[in-house]
Short mmCIF file of C-alpha atoms in Angstrom, two decimals:
data_model
loop_
_atom_site.label_atom_id
_atom_site.label_comp_id
_atom_site.label_asym_id
_atom_site.label_seq_id
_atom_site.Cartn_x
_atom_site.Cartn_y
_atom_site.Cartn_z
CA UNK H 960 26.81 13.69 -7.01
CA UNK H 961 27.46 17.01 -5.47
CA UNK H 962 28.19 19.99 -7.45
CA UNK H 963 30.32 22.46 -5.66
CA UNK H 964 30.99 25.27 -8.03
CA UNK H 965 27.93 26.81 -8.31
CA UNK H 966 26.51 26.43 -4.65
CA UNK H 967 26.45 22.58 -3.84
CA UNK H 968 23.58 21.08 -5.77
CA UNK H 969 22.73 17.52 -5.45
CA UNK H 970 22.07 15.71 -8.73
CA UNK H 971 21.54 12.16 -7.30
CA UNK H 972 20.64 10.48 -3.98
CA UNK H 973 22.49 7.59 -2.55
CA UNK H 974 20.13 5.03 -0.79
CA UNK H 975 21.75 3.53 2.31
CA UNK H 976 19.24 0.85 2.84
CA UNK H 977 20.92 -1.97 4.48
CA UNK H 978 24.48 -1.03 3.24
CA UNK H 979 25.97 -1.01 6.68
CA UNK H 980 25.03 -4.83 7.30
CA UNK H 981 27.55 -7.49 6.71
CA UNK H 982 27.96 -9.51 3.33
CA UNK H 983 26.14 -12.58 4.99
CA UNK H 984 23.33 -10.12 6.44
CA UNK H 985 22.55 -8.60 3.28
CA UNK H 986 22.91 -12.04 1.38
CA UNK H 987 20.13 -13.49 4.16
CA UNK H 988 17.95 -10.27 3.72
CA UNK H 989 18.28 -10.62 0.04
CA UNK H 990 16.80 -14.22 0.32
CA UNK H 991 14.25 -13.39 2.63
CA UNK H 992 12.92 -10.12 0.79
CA UNK H 993 13.12 -12.13 -2.68
CA UNK H 994 10.90 -14.92 -0.84
CA UNK H 995 8.53 -12.36 0.37
CA UNK H 996 8.39 -10.41 -2.86
CA UNK H 997 7.72 -13.53 -4.98
CA UNK H 998 5.04 -14.77 -2.66
CA UNK H 999 3.01 -11.30 -2.57
CA UNK H 1000 3.35 -11.27 -6.61
CA UNK H 1001 2.01 -14.43 -6.97
CA UNK H 1002 -0.97 -14.33 -4.33
CA UNK H 1003 -1.86 -10.97 -5.56
CA UNK H 1004 -1.73 -12.09 -9.23
CA UNK H 1005 -3.71 -15.08 -8.32
CA UNK H 1006 -6.56 -13.03 -6.96
CA UNK H 1007 -6.49 -10.75 -9.60
CA UNK H 1008 -6.63 -13.50 -12.26
CA UNK H 1009 -9.83 -15.17 -10.73
CA UNK H 1010 -11.52 -12.06 -9.75
CA UNK H 1011 -11.24 -10.99 -13.31
CA UNK H 1012 -11.81 -14.06 -14.84
CA UNK H 1013 -14.39 -16.21 -12.72
CA UNK H 1014 -17.65 -15.16 -13.43
CA UNK H 1015 -18.95 -16.45 -10.07
CA UNK H 1016 -17.24 -13.67 -8.54
CA UNK H 1017 -19.06 -10.83 -9.81
CA UNK H 1018 -20.26 -9.14 -6.63
CA UNK H 1019 -18.73 -5.96 -5.69
CA UNK H 1020 -16.44 -7.23 -2.61
CA UNK H 1021 -14.55 -9.31 -5.33
CA UNK H 1022 -14.30 -6.10 -7.41
CA UNK H 1023 -12.76 -4.27 -5.04
CA UNK H 1024 -10.56 -7.36 -3.71
CA UNK H 1025 -9.32 -7.50 -7.43
CA UNK H 1026 -8.08 -3.78 -7.66
CA UNK H 1027 -6.87 -4.03 -4.36
CA UNK H 1028 -4.23 -6.64 -5.29
CA UNK H 1029 -3.50 -4.74 -8.55
CA UNK H 1030 -2.60 -1.75 -6.19
CA UNK H 1031 -0.52 -4.07 -3.98
CA UNK H 1032 1.40 -5.33 -7.01
CA UNK H 1033 2.04 -2.02 -8.53
CA UNK H 1034 2.87 -0.60 -4.90
CA UNK H 1035 5.42 -3.53 -3.79
CA UNK H 1036 6.75 -2.93 -7.23
CA UNK H 1037 7.89 0.69 -6.77
CA UNK H 1038 10.18 -0.23 -4.34
CA UNK H 1039 11.22 -3.91 -3.04
CA UNK H 1040 13.09 -4.63 -6.73
CA UNK H 1041 15.25 -1.80 -6.50
CA UNK H 1042 15.87 -2.83 -2.72
CA UNK H 1043 17.08 -6.56 -3.97
CA UNK H 1044 19.43 -4.88 -6.39
CA UNK H 1045 21.17 -2.83 -4.16
CA UNK H 1046 21.30 -5.44 -1.73
CA UNK H 1047 23.55 -7.51 -4.52
CA UNK H 1048 25.59 -4.81 -5.70
CA UNK H 1049 27.42 -1.67 -3.99
CA UNK H 1050 26.48 1.38 -6.40
CA UNK H 1051 23.34 2.60 -4.49
CA UNK H 1052 22.89 5.92 -6.48
CA UNK H 1053 19.66 6.76 -7.86
CA UNK H 1054 19.02 9.77 -10.16
CA UNK H 1055 17.19 12.97 -9.17
CA UNK H 1056 14.32 11.90 -11.85
CA UNK H 1057 14.54 8.08 -10.48
CA UNK H 1058 13.76 9.39 -6.94
CA UNK H 1059 11.15 11.52 -7.82
CA UNK H 1060 9.26 9.25 -10.00
CA UNK H 1061 9.62 6.55 -7.34
CA UNK H 1062 8.24 9.02 -4.73
CA UNK H 1063 5.14 9.80 -7.11
CA UNK H 1064 3.97 5.95 -7.46
CA UNK H 1065 4.40 5.40 -3.99
CA UNK H 1066 2.27 8.45 -2.99
CA UNK H 1067 -0.16 7.75 -5.76
CA UNK H 1068 -0.74 4.18 -5.12
CA UNK H 1069 -0.68 4.19 -1.30
CA UNK H 1070 -3.31 7.05 -1.38
CA UNK H 1071 -5.44 5.28 -3.57
CA UNK H 1072 -5.01 2.07 -1.45
CA UNK H 1073 -6.05 4.05 1.61
CA UNK H 1074 -9.15 5.41 -0.22
CA UNK H 1075 -9.61 2.07 -1.58
CA UNK H 1076 -9.74 0.17 1.67
CA UNK H 1077 -12.41 2.80 3.24
CA UNK H 1078 -14.82 2.10 0.06
CA UNK H 1079 -14.04 -1.77 1.06
CA UNK H 1080 -15.32 -1.20 4.70
CA UNK H 1081 -18.44 0.87 3.45
CA UNK H 1082 -19.30 -1.98 0.94
CA UNK H 1083 -19.17 -4.76 3.73
CA UNK H 1084 -21.25 -2.04 5.90
CA UNK H 1085 -24.24 -1.80 3.09
CA UNK H 1086 -23.78 -5.62 2.78
CA UNK H 1087 -24.32 -6.61 6.30
CA UNK H 1088 -26.33 -3.75 7.59
CA UNK H 1089 -28.82 -3.17 4.44
CA UNK H 1090 -28.62 -6.41 2.76
CA UNK H 1091 -32.11 -5.83 0.64
CA UNK H 1092 -30.88 -2.54 -0.77
CA UNK H 1093 -27.25 -3.82 -1.41
CA UNK H 1094 -27.50 -4.33 -5.08
CA UNK H 1095 -29.18 -1.16 -5.89
CA UNK H 1096 -26.50 1.04 -3.72
CA UNK H 1097 -23.22 -0.82 -4.74
CA UNK H 1098 -24.01 -1.39 -8.35
CA UNK H 1099 -21.31 -2.17 -11.15
CA UNK H 1100 -21.71 1.57 -12.37
CA UNK H 1101 -21.31 3.04 -8.55
CA UNK H 1102 -18.07 0.33 -7.78
CA UNK H 1103 -16.42 1.56 -10.78
CA UNK H 1104 -16.51 5.21 -9.99
CA UNK H 1105 -15.57 4.52 -6.50
CA UNK H 1106 -12.27 2.56 -7.93
CA UNK H 1107 -11.90 5.49 -10.21
CA UNK H 1108 -12.02 8.21 -7.52
CA UNK H 1109 -9.22 6.17 -5.68
CA UNK H 1110 -6.94 6.36 -8.51
CA UNK H 1111 -8.01 10.22 -9.15
CA UNK H 1112 -7.29 11.17 -5.62
CA UNK H 1113 -4.12 9.07 -5.46
CA UNK H 1114 -2.50 10.38 -8.44
CA UNK H 1115 -3.61 13.92 -8.09
CA UNK H 1116 -2.23 13.84 -4.36
CA UNK H 1117 0.84 12.62 -5.77
CA UNK H 1118 1.64 15.59 -7.93
CA UNK H 1119 1.11 17.67 -4.85
CA UNK H 1120 3.50 15.72 -2.55
CA UNK H 1121 5.99 15.29 -5.24
CA UNK H 1122 6.08 19.10 -5.84
CA UNK H 1123 6.13 19.86 -1.88
CA UNK H 1124 9.09 17.51 -1.36
CA UNK H 1125 11.14 18.56 -4.87
CA UNK H 1126 9.85 22.38 -4.77
CA UNK H 1127 13.75 23.86 -3.33
CA UNK H 1128 17.43 22.85 -4.30
CA UNK H 1129 19.19 20.43 -2.68
CA UNK H 1130 22.55 21.11 -1.39
CA UNK H 1131 23.02 19.14 2.00
CA UNK H 1132 24.24 15.29 2.34
CA UNK H 1133 22.72 13.58 -0.56
CA UNK H 1134 22.26 10.12 1.88
CA UNK H 1135 18.83 8.95 2.20
CA UNK H 1136 18.85 6.58 5.27
CA UNK H 1137 16.20 4.15 3.93
CA UNK H 1138 15.98 1.78 1.25
CA UNK H 1139 13.62 3.91 -1.18
CA UNK H 1140 13.06 7.64 -1.35
CA UNK H 1141 10.87 8.49 1.22
CA UNK H 1142 9.35 12.19 1.33
CA UNK H 1143 10.40 13.24 5.22
CA UNK H 1144 13.85 12.10 4.39
CA UNK H 1145 14.16 13.99 1.12
CA UNK H 1146 12.58 16.61 2.42
CA UNK H 1147 15.58 17.22 5.13
CA UNK H 1148 18.04 17.38 2.80
CA UNK H 1149 17.01 20.22 0.68
CA UNK H 1150 18.76 23.56 1.37
CA UNK H 1151 15.73 25.89 2.73
CA UNK H 1152 13.65 25.34 5.75
CA UNK H 1153 11.89 22.20 5.37
CA UNK H 1154 9.17 23.11 8.15
CA UNK H 1155 6.65 24.26 5.41
CA UNK H 1156 6.57 21.20 3.03
CA UNK H 1157 6.75 18.93 6.52
CA UNK H 1158 3.56 21.14 7.62
CA UNK H 1159 1.77 20.76 4.26
CA UNK H 1160 2.57 17.02 4.02
CA UNK H 1161 1.28 16.67 7.55
CA UNK H 1162 -2.20 18.43 6.66
CA UNK H 1163 -2.05 16.23 3.84
CA UNK H 1164 -1.95 12.95 5.79
CA UNK H 1165 -4.51 13.89 7.79
CA UNK H 1166 -6.75 14.06 5.28
CA UNK H 1167 -5.70 11.29 3.32
CA UNK H 1168 -5.22 8.91 6.15
CA UNK H 1169 -7.45 10.01 8.84
CA UNK H 1170 -10.69 10.75 6.66
CA UNK H 1171 -10.60 7.13 5.28
CA UNK H 1172 -9.60 5.53 8.71
CA UNK H 1173 -12.53 7.40 10.30
CA UNK H 1174 -15.04 5.91 7.58
CA UNK H 1175 -13.49 2.65 8.21
CA UNK H 1176 -14.01 2.69 11.82
CA UNK H 1177 -17.67 4.10 11.50
CA UNK H 1178 -18.75 1.23 8.74
CA UNK H 1179 -17.05 -1.51 11.13
CA UNK H 1180 -18.24 0.00 14.40
CA UNK H 1181 -21.97 -0.24 13.03
CA UNK H 1182 -21.33 -3.87 11.59
CA UNK H 1183 -20.56 -4.95 15.01
CA UNK H 1184 -23.31 -2.92 16.44
CA UNK H 1185 -25.70 -5.09 14.15
CA UNK H 1186 -23.93 -8.16 14.85
CA UNK H 1187 -24.20 -7.77 18.59
CA UNK H 1188 -27.89 -6.98 18.04
CA UNK H 1189 -28.85 -10.28 16.46
CA UNK H 1190 -29.07 -13.54 18.14
CA UNK H 1191 -26.05 -15.81 18.01
CA UNK H 1192 -25.73 -17.73 14.99
CA UNK H 1193 -22.59 -19.34 12.80
CA UNK H 1194 -22.65 -16.63 10.34
CA UNK H 1195 -22.49 -13.96 13.04
CA UNK H 1196 -19.19 -15.61 14.43
CA UNK H 1197 -18.09 -15.38 10.78
CA UNK H 1198 -18.77 -12.05 10.37
CA UNK H 1199 -17.35 -11.15 13.32
CA UNK H 1200 -14.05 -13.01 12.54
CA UNK H 1201 -13.83 -11.62 8.92
CA UNK H 1202 -14.16 -7.92 10.38
CA UNK H 1203 -11.53 -8.65 12.75
CA UNK H 1204 -9.24 -9.73 10.02
CA UNK H 1205 -10.15 -6.57 7.86
CA UNK H 1206 -9.58 -4.27 11.01
CA UNK H 1207 -5.79 -6.13 11.46
CA UNK H 1208 -4.54 -5.38 7.96
CA UNK H 1209 -5.99 -1.51 8.06
CA UNK H 1210 -3.89 -0.98 11.36
CA UNK H 1211 -1.06 -2.53 10.15
CA UNK H 1212 -1.33 -0.43 6.73
CA UNK H 1213 -2.39 2.99 8.45
CA UNK H 1214 0.02 2.99 11.76
CA UNK H 1215 2.92 2.18 9.62
CA UNK H 1216 1.84 5.09 7.20
CA UNK H 1217 1.29 7.43 10.27
CA UNK H 1218 4.57 6.86 11.74
CA UNK H 1219 6.15 7.68 8.56
CA UNK H 1220 4.21 10.90 7.57
CA UNK H 1221 2.82 12.42 10.78
CA UNK H 1222 5.55 11.96 13.52
CA UNK H 1223 8.25 14.88 13.90
CA UNK H 1224 11.31 14.28 12.43
CA UNK H 1225 13.21 14.59 15.52
CA UNK H 1226 11.52 10.96 16.31
CA UNK H 1227 12.79 9.26 13.33
CA UNK H 1228 15.94 7.54 12.56
CA UNK H 1229 17.32 4.63 10.19
CA UNK H 1230 16.59 2.01 13.13
CA UNK H 1231 12.93 3.45 13.18
CA UNK H 1232 11.89 4.22 9.69
CA UNK H 1233 13.05 1.12 8.16
CA UNK H 1234 10.89 -1.35 10.17
CA UNK H 1235 7.62 0.85 9.62
CA UNK H 1236 8.53 1.19 5.90
CA UNK H 1237 9.26 -2.69 5.45
CA UNK H 1238 5.52 -2.86 7.02
CA UNK H 1239 3.79 -0.98 4.69
CA UNK H 1240 5.58 -1.50 1.73
CA UNK H 1241 6.14 -5.33 1.66
CA UNK H 1242 4.33 -7.44 4.91
CA UNK H 1243 0.93 -5.53 4.14
CA UNK H 1244 0.95 -6.12 0.63
CA UNK H 1245 2.01 -10.10 1.35
CA UNK H 1246 -1.12 -10.33 4.10
CA UNK H 1247 -3.67 -8.61 2.10
CA UNK H 1248 -3.99 -11.57 0.09
CA UNK H 1249 -4.45 -14.06 3.20
CA UNK H 1250 -6.79 -11.36 5.20
CA UNK H 1251 -9.03 -10.47 2.66
CA UNK H 1252 -9.31 -13.78 0.44
CA UNK H 1253 -7.53 -16.99 1.43
CA UNK H 1254 -10.12 -17.19 4.50
CA UNK H 1255 -13.03 -17.11 1.99
CA UNK H 1256 -14.84 -20.45 0.72
CA UNK H 1257 -15.62 -18.99 -2.79
CA UNK H 1258 -12.08 -17.56 -2.99
CA UNK H 1259 -10.60 -20.86 -2.26
CA UNK H 1260 -13.36 -22.47 -4.83
CA UNK H 1261 -12.35 -20.11 -7.53
CA UNK H 1262 -8.36 -20.74 -6.62
CA UNK H 1263 -8.99 -24.51 -7.07
CA UNK H 1264 -11.03 -24.16 -10.26
CA UNK H 1265 -8.54 -21.96 -11.90
CA UNK H 1266 -5.69 -24.25 -10.63
CA UNK H 1267 -7.81 -27.36 -12.05
CA UNK H 1268 -8.05 -25.55 -15.41
CA UNK H 1269 -4.33 -24.97 -15.55
CA UNK H 1270 -3.57 -28.53 -14.85
CA UNK H 1271 -6.20 -29.80 -17.25
CA UNK H 1272 -4.58 -27.43 -20.24
CA UNK H 1273 -1.13 -28.63 -19.06
CA UNK H 1274 -2.24 -32.39 -19.61
CA UNK H 1275 -3.87 -31.80 -22.87
CA UNK H 1276 -0.77 -29.90 -24.29
CA UNK H 1277 1.52 -32.93 -23.49
#
């Protein structure tokens, strides 16, 4: 809604999303995204359950995996359910408060995941390159502090970025050319000069994206150097494969986020923004369990035990 009585002021936004697609295309997209969302929720939910309940998975790696899956559940739930609703109804309006809240959650959880991915890379570096001191360096207390740090910086950062996005009035077009409230697009709708807010978000992205990514690259570079310096063995090949898989997830997540928040607005557009937004809001959370967990023998064993207990309890209740 735009109030024209007192200089035009936007009080709600319209998420364009896939509004211009044909009804048959929207129905196909609804079925596809619902399947991806359900799959991501099921896989991440299973990982959360087994990492928090199976006593055999008490190492720091699985502690971090459980929290990564929890972040993925939070991240995907902030955007996809709303998109699914908008694919089947014609009213795509979103109140000012709802847009602000959604953006805060996307920022907070997204930044927390960036930092957690860096801590997970550091955990693998210590485990592979310094196995004798691993238990002391990555103690339970240290792991809790690292996860708390990721959440703390994510939530604090969300406040800063929300303020920079919504600090001025909105008096231009209230149509957001995406399926959720994304900061650069919303800032472009404000009345004043958006350059200052965009520069602050760009500087913030350098800190919260490039700093953790630098730690990830350094950690895996040292891991690979350590692997290549040893005689060939089956464990060497397994470790190399694991590092490559982890780096694949990191590249997907970070490159899509960098495109959204570190590119000039002149290079953006609906056809470019949506694929990258889909990549880090639904594809990456769905792939994380596969890349990080389902290729792990201990995780597979824990899943079999969990499903076995579930089947047994159902049989006893019949």
